[in-house]
Amino acid sequence: MNMAQLFEKKKQGQELTQAEINYFVEGYTTGSIPDYQASSLLMAIRLLGMTDEETFFLTKAMIESGDVIDLTSIDGFKIDKHSTGGVGDKVTLIVTPIIAALGIPVAKFSGKGLGITGGTIDKLESIRGFKTELSSQEFIDNVNKHKIAVAGQTGNLVPADKKLYALRDVTGTVDSIPLIAASIMSKKIASGADGIVLDVKCGSGAFMKTQEEAKKLADAMTAIGEKLGRKVIAHISDMDNPLGKMIGNKLEVVEAHSLLSGRQDETHEDLLEECIIISSLMYQVAAGEDEATATAAVKRVLEDGSAVAKFEEFIVAQGGDLADIVQNDTANKVAVKAASNGVVGTINALLIGEASVELGAGRLTKESALDYDAGIQLVAKKGDAVKTGETIAYLYSNREIADETINKVQKAYTMA
Ligand code: URA
């Protein structure tokens, strides 16, 4: 077998066999297939797609490229969630303690952010002392004791994805439904959870720009999970607008804590609604409850303070300093003003995401340094009436704030 044969088959619209897909994944991961050949096949997949069977074989080969985490020493049904990535998406920080407060073990491995998409690990690392690198034993002990642990992905978890994702990122092949489905599901399955709730983002700030594409991705991921014996539910949510009021690592941790503490004026109802939906789905999958019972249980732990108590217990258990969950002053702060009177229609999530990267809240490359305190506070959200010259957002950064960034945020606001 060689790569030339695989190119020919793919070009003629034929399906690749499991053996051919294994040959590609194994060869690329171990270095016997060079980048230029792998990128050629990835582009063919990006343009011509993959059948469900090919996508399944790709996922399986990627899982088998590295370690699979064994969570059997944790009692109970282990539930995980995954978001396909968005702007201001701090849902994991909120729903994991809600679920843990309901007594369901949450054993979650999360990633760092790249581009406009933030990562849970960066957000948690913005808290002084918080440890995201846990040994397997520490991770399992924390889940058994506190019902929650969130850690960075271990070194040898799906090494095929690390190499393939890095190549896709620089060859224009990220936005492919089969490649995204295999990338996400291989990591979720290798992470060992019994059930997975998928939050598929759709809109300007997401990989999937239309409902139709988002539905295809959701269906592809659900089918893979079910074929591999996991309980999976997918939910499609809006990413035309950023979620909540804060974008930026520490700012999002502070917002998550405010929401869990019931300080609704410091956050926005879109975030609360989304968190109730996702945690209700997680509870339905894990506990087999119906929607009404699960949603009532979620609201109960939010209202009686047990979700915020669990959040604080989790932060302390992983070495974080609760006193550091505060918005720090930054060297620079700029108020962005409304350019016209009106009611805010949409706030373009893509532009807000790009501006947050320019402020230092996100990475352009894996090596970029982050400014944990940098970010954007959306003072006006969709549906709010504003007047010309009124402050619609604040920008925070320890870097100089460029006029271009200020203009970008102003332009992100469209008046209805
Ligand atoms: N997130 C992933 O983990 N993989 C992708 O391919 C896209 C988003």
XYZ file of C-alpha atoms and ligand atoms in Angstrom:
424
model
C 0.000 0.000 0.000
C 1.185 3.567 -0.636
C -0.236 7.091 -0.469
C -0.402 7.423 -4.288
C -2.967 4.615 -4.357
C -5.020 6.367 -1.669
C -4.968 9.650 -3.647
C -6.157 7.888 -6.791
C -9.053 6.186 -5.013
C -10.140 9.373 -3.284
C -9.900 11.415 -6.519
C -12.174 8.906 -8.249
C -14.712 9.235 -5.449
C -14.116 5.726 -4.134
C -14.297 4.856 -0.448
C -11.102 4.191 1.467
C -11.019 0.903 3.364
C -10.338 0.562 7.079
C -6.860 -0.830 6.278
C -6.068 2.197 4.068
C -7.250 4.668 6.694
C -5.215 2.845 9.370
C -2.174 2.960 7.070
C -2.548 6.748 6.677
C -3.147 7.544 10.364
C -0.421 5.263 11.644
C 2.077 6.339 8.987
C 1.475 10.047 9.556
C 1.574 9.757 13.361
C 4.834 7.797 13.349
C 6.438 10.025 10.722
C 6.746 7.635 7.771
C 4.208 9.674 5.744
C 5.421 13.244 5.155
C 3.373 16.424 5.668
C 3.011 17.103 1.924
C 1.357 13.741 1.290
C -0.858 13.973 4.361
C -1.988 17.488 3.443
C -2.876 16.379 -0.058
C -5.149 13.644 1.294
C -6.638 16.036 3.871
C -7.486 18.520 1.119
C -9.110 15.765 -0.948
C -11.193 14.843 2.124
C -12.000 18.521 2.730
C -13.269 18.866 -0.859
C -14.881 15.474 -1.456
C -15.951 14.479 2.065
C -16.013 11.034 3.635
C -18.735 8.452 4.012
C -20.041 7.671 7.524
C -18.067 4.440 7.439
C -14.804 6.183 6.461
C -15.334 8.795 9.202
C -15.898 6.028 11.729
C -12.712 4.189 10.666
C -10.755 7.452 10.825
C -11.992 8.102 14.367
C -11.132 4.561 15.446
C -7.630 4.752 13.962
C -7.060 8.086 15.717
C -8.203 6.677 19.085
C -5.850 3.724 18.613
C -2.893 6.023 17.873
C -2.368 6.626 21.623
C -3.534 5.937 25.177
C -7.132 5.411 26.176
C -7.932 6.649 29.669
C -9.406 4.091 32.018
C -11.980 5.670 34.334
C -13.385 2.385 35.647
C -12.062 3.094 39.143
C -14.472 6.037 39.366
C -17.890 4.965 40.616
C -20.973 5.876 38.635
C -21.799 7.010 35.123
C -19.103 9.436 33.974
C -20.433 12.312 31.914
C -18.486 14.687 29.671
C -19.440 17.602 27.453
C -17.784 19.196 24.491
C -18.309 22.454 22.712
C -17.177 22.841 19.115
C -15.864 26.213 20.230
C -17.108 29.736 20.407
C -16.537 33.268 21.615
C -17.241 33.885 25.306
C -18.056 30.205 25.721
C -17.428 29.584 29.413
C -20.195 26.977 29.667
C -17.862 24.197 30.890
C -16.853 26.297 33.916
C -20.515 26.536 34.911
C -22.084 23.217 33.969
C -19.395 20.913 35.381
C -19.895 22.052 39.012
C -23.688 21.982 38.508
C -23.496 18.325 37.474
C -21.014 17.461 40.229
C -23.341 19.136 42.757
C -26.045 16.742 41.542
C -23.779 13.845 42.509
C -22.749 12.820 38.960
C -18.988 12.346 38.447
C -17.452 14.750 35.938
C -14.048 13.612 34.673
C -13.164 16.149 32.045
C -10.142 16.671 29.859
C -10.094 20.023 28.127
C -7.918 21.858 25.665
C -6.211 25.201 25.237
C -7.656 27.828 22.931
C -6.440 28.567 19.436
C -7.555 31.513 17.315
C -10.876 33.091 18.283
C -11.970 30.000 20.189
C -11.083 30.130 23.877
C -10.019 27.040 25.800
C -11.179 25.941 29.253
C -7.620 25.120 30.306
C -6.444 28.689 29.646
C -9.393 30.064 31.604
C -8.644 27.845 34.597
C -4.919 28.590 34.414
C -5.731 32.289 34.761
C -6.580 31.552 38.428
C -3.460 31.840 40.602
C -2.187 28.399 41.626
C -4.707 26.356 39.625
C -3.130 23.109 38.411
C -4.367 21.659 35.135
C -1.658 18.992 34.961
C -2.756 16.177 37.242
C -1.340 12.668 37.464
C -3.845 9.936 36.590
C -4.116 9.063 40.275
C -4.704 12.681 41.371
C -7.333 13.058 38.657
C -9.208 9.903 39.683
C -8.903 10.723 43.422
C -10.319 14.207 42.830
C -13.298 12.852 40.890
C -13.994 10.235 43.578
C -13.689 12.796 46.375
C -15.168 15.956 44.831
C -17.123 14.493 41.870
C -15.188 16.799 39.564
C -11.772 17.185 37.987
C -10.837 19.148 34.876
C -7.362 18.602 33.455
C -5.358 19.244 30.295
C -5.169 16.395 27.816
C -2.355 14.008 28.694
C 0.677 13.744 26.431
C -0.235 10.588 24.591
C -3.983 11.041 24.197
C -4.759 10.830 20.466
C -1.295 11.841 19.190
C -2.686 11.479 15.656
C -5.011 14.440 16.308
C -2.199 16.620 17.634
C -0.256 16.152 14.386
C -3.244 16.214 12.062
C -4.845 19.260 13.706
C -1.587 21.218 13.499
C -1.337 20.361 9.790
C -5.022 21.134 9.112
C -4.598 24.485 10.830
C -2.015 25.602 8.244
C -3.443 23.897 5.143
C -7.008 25.232 5.102
C -8.497 21.878 6.067
C -9.997 22.559 9.501
C -13.544 23.246 8.292
C -14.394 19.722 7.184
C -17.283 17.903 8.868
C -15.696 14.400 8.828
C -12.321 15.736 9.983
C -13.860 17.778 12.818
C -16.104 14.863 13.849
C -13.175 12.411 13.950
C -10.932 14.916 15.759
C -13.455 15.697 18.492
C -14.885 12.212 18.946
C -11.497 10.474 19.041
C -10.492 12.699 21.972
C -13.832 12.304 23.741
C -13.842 8.510 23.422
C -10.171 8.201 24.433
C -10.950 10.331 27.510
C -13.036 7.495 28.882
C -16.468 9.011 29.694
C -19.630 6.895 29.426
C -21.795 9.707 28.102
C -21.121 12.883 26.135
C -23.194 16.007 25.522
C -22.073 17.830 22.392
C -22.666 21.559 22.158
C -22.419 22.281 18.434
C -21.996 25.989 17.811
C -23.488 27.557 14.713
C -22.953 31.079 13.337
C -20.340 33.696 12.441
C -18.091 32.810 15.389
C -18.215 29.048 14.803
C -16.736 26.576 12.314
C -20.282 25.704 11.215
C -21.893 28.804 9.724
C -25.361 27.364 8.944
C -27.927 25.216 10.794
C -27.669 22.624 8.031
C -23.891 22.194 8.465
C -24.204 22.191 12.259
C -26.860 19.458 12.064
C -24.624 17.359 9.790
C -21.724 17.686 12.241
C -23.989 16.880 15.199
C -25.347 13.780 13.443
C -21.863 12.601 12.398
C -20.519 12.893 15.958
C -23.579 11.275 17.552
C -23.382 8.320 15.147
C -19.682 7.736 15.918
C -20.253 7.885 19.695
C -23.194 5.507 19.600
C -21.304 3.038 17.387
C -18.579 3.021 20.038
C -21.045 2.313 22.835
C -21.373 5.801 24.338
C -24.588 7.666 25.156
C -24.426 10.886 23.133
C -26.771 13.864 22.751
C -26.025 16.868 20.562
C -27.448 20.348 20.974
C -27.033 23.105 18.381
C -26.600 26.594 19.803
C -26.191 30.124 18.430
C -22.716 31.519 17.870
C -23.653 34.555 15.796
C -23.396 36.493 19.035
C -20.788 36.003 21.781
C -22.098 34.182 24.846
C -22.572 36.204 28.023
C -20.955 39.558 28.717
C -17.279 38.706 29.081
C -14.669 37.491 26.586
C -11.179 36.773 27.934
C -9.742 34.190 30.287
C -9.941 35.703 33.774
C -12.980 37.803 32.821
C -14.840 34.604 31.899
C -13.912 32.865 35.154
C -15.253 35.880 37.069
C -18.460 35.832 34.992
C -18.921 32.093 35.563
C -18.519 32.592 39.320
C -21.009 35.483 39.284
C -23.577 33.398 37.414
C -23.209 30.469 39.807
C -23.512 32.903 42.730
C -26.816 34.178 41.344
C -25.482 37.673 40.531
C -27.456 37.840 37.312
C -26.710 41.548 36.706
C -23.008 40.657 36.245
C -23.775 38.248 33.420
C -26.441 37.825 30.735
C -29.499 35.621 30.450
C -28.259 34.024 27.178
C -25.445 32.373 29.147
C -27.753 31.217 31.941
C -30.224 29.733 29.439
C -27.471 27.902 27.566
C -25.975 26.518 30.794
C -29.366 25.268 31.987
C -29.931 23.476 28.665
C -26.479 21.841 28.592
C -26.478 20.784 32.245
C -30.028 19.467 31.945
C -28.952 17.361 28.941
C -25.919 16.086 30.880
C -28.158 15.101 33.786
C -30.679 13.459 31.459
C -27.930 11.355 29.844
C -26.218 10.456 33.116
C -29.199 9.913 35.411
C -31.795 8.815 32.848
C -34.142 11.583 33.999
C -36.720 13.275 31.764
C -36.201 16.867 30.651
C -38.544 18.487 33.190
C -37.055 16.629 36.173
C -33.467 17.259 35.030
C -34.075 20.970 34.442
C -35.736 21.343 37.844
C -32.767 19.614 39.515
C -30.307 21.948 37.758
C -32.259 25.037 38.823
C -32.410 23.735 42.390
C -28.611 23.444 42.778
C -28.177 26.881 41.223
C -30.686 28.427 43.634
C -29.686 26.653 46.852
C -25.986 27.574 46.475
C -24.684 24.023 46.105
C -23.427 24.610 42.524
C -21.326 27.624 43.514
C -20.058 25.761 46.596
C -19.011 22.876 44.315
C -17.267 25.309 41.951
C -15.252 26.748 44.835
C -14.462 23.277 46.221
C -13.209 22.233 42.753
C -11.004 25.320 42.336
C -9.418 24.797 45.762
C -8.998 21.031 45.179
C -6.860 21.789 42.127
C -4.741 24.380 43.974
C -6.540 27.539 42.820
C -6.759 30.648 45.000
C -10.393 31.734 45.389
C -9.281 35.247 46.317
C -7.877 35.541 42.781
C -11.298 35.194 41.138
C -11.510 38.935 40.638
C -11.223 41.211 37.647
C -7.732 42.742 37.786
C -6.960 46.209 36.489
C -5.073 46.214 33.221
C -2.539 48.788 32.038
C -4.986 49.885 29.330
C -8.769 50.177 29.274
C -10.784 51.715 26.440
C -14.516 52.418 26.259
C -16.025 51.686 22.833
C -18.868 54.046 21.936
C -22.006 53.418 19.894
C -21.675 54.882 16.395
C -25.441 55.435 16.063
C -28.743 55.327 17.939
C -30.696 52.104 17.818
C -31.376 48.696 19.246
C -28.485 46.212 19.062
C -29.301 43.558 16.446
C -26.277 41.281 16.361
C -22.792 41.503 17.794
C -20.602 39.723 15.249
C -18.912 36.939 17.219
C -16.125 36.544 14.672
C -15.064 40.212 14.935
C -15.292 40.153 18.732
C -13.211 36.969 18.782
C -10.562 38.525 16.535
C -10.460 41.681 18.675
C -10.012 39.592 21.833
C -7.012 37.840 20.249
C -5.523 41.256 19.354
C -5.913 42.327 22.990
C -3.950 39.250 24.138
C -6.811 37.024 25.309
C -6.235 34.408 22.593
C -3.463 32.841 20.559
C -2.671 33.207 16.883
C -0.198 30.321 17.065
C 0.292 27.604 19.666
C 3.358 29.478 20.925
C 1.661 32.892 21.468
C 1.759 34.223 25.031
C -1.575 35.070 26.674
C -2.522 38.084 28.750
C -4.922 36.433 31.209
C -6.516 39.733 32.249
C -7.115 40.938 28.696
C -10.502 40.839 27.043
C -13.785 42.503 26.246
C -16.797 43.354 28.362
C -19.971 43.705 26.319
C -21.921 46.446 28.083
C -24.685 46.413 25.450
C -26.029 43.067 24.231
C -28.509 42.060 21.537
C -31.857 43.779 22.108
C -30.455 46.680 24.179
C -31.318 50.232 23.111
C -28.263 52.496 22.806
C -27.623 56.127 21.954
C -24.793 57.558 19.833
C -21.685 58.037 21.983
C -22.872 55.719 24.751
C -20.402 53.042 25.949
C -21.247 49.691 24.393
C -18.118 47.753 25.404
C -14.875 48.014 27.378
C -11.578 46.650 26.118
C -8.932 45.561 28.615
C -5.292 44.801 27.873
C -1.795 45.057 29.252
C -0.690 45.751 25.659
C -1.261 48.955 23.785
C -4.803 48.904 22.352
C -4.758 49.633 18.614
C -7.374 51.878 16.978
C -7.996 48.986 14.588
C -9.141 46.813 17.494
C -11.433 49.540 18.846
C -12.959 50.034 15.386
C -13.427 46.292 14.981
C -15.487 46.075 18.165
C -17.541 49.102 17.160
C -18.154 47.527 13.736
C -19.180 44.233 15.329
C -22.344 45.938 16.604
C -25.155 46.073 14.056
C -28.220 48.072 14.952
C -31.581 46.524 14.142
N -12.104 21.169 17.740
C -11.371 20.027 17.655
O -10.988 19.460 18.676
N -11.085 19.539 16.438
C -11.486 20.122 15.298
O -11.200 19.619 14.237
C -12.239 21.310 15.382
C -12.542 21.811 16.634
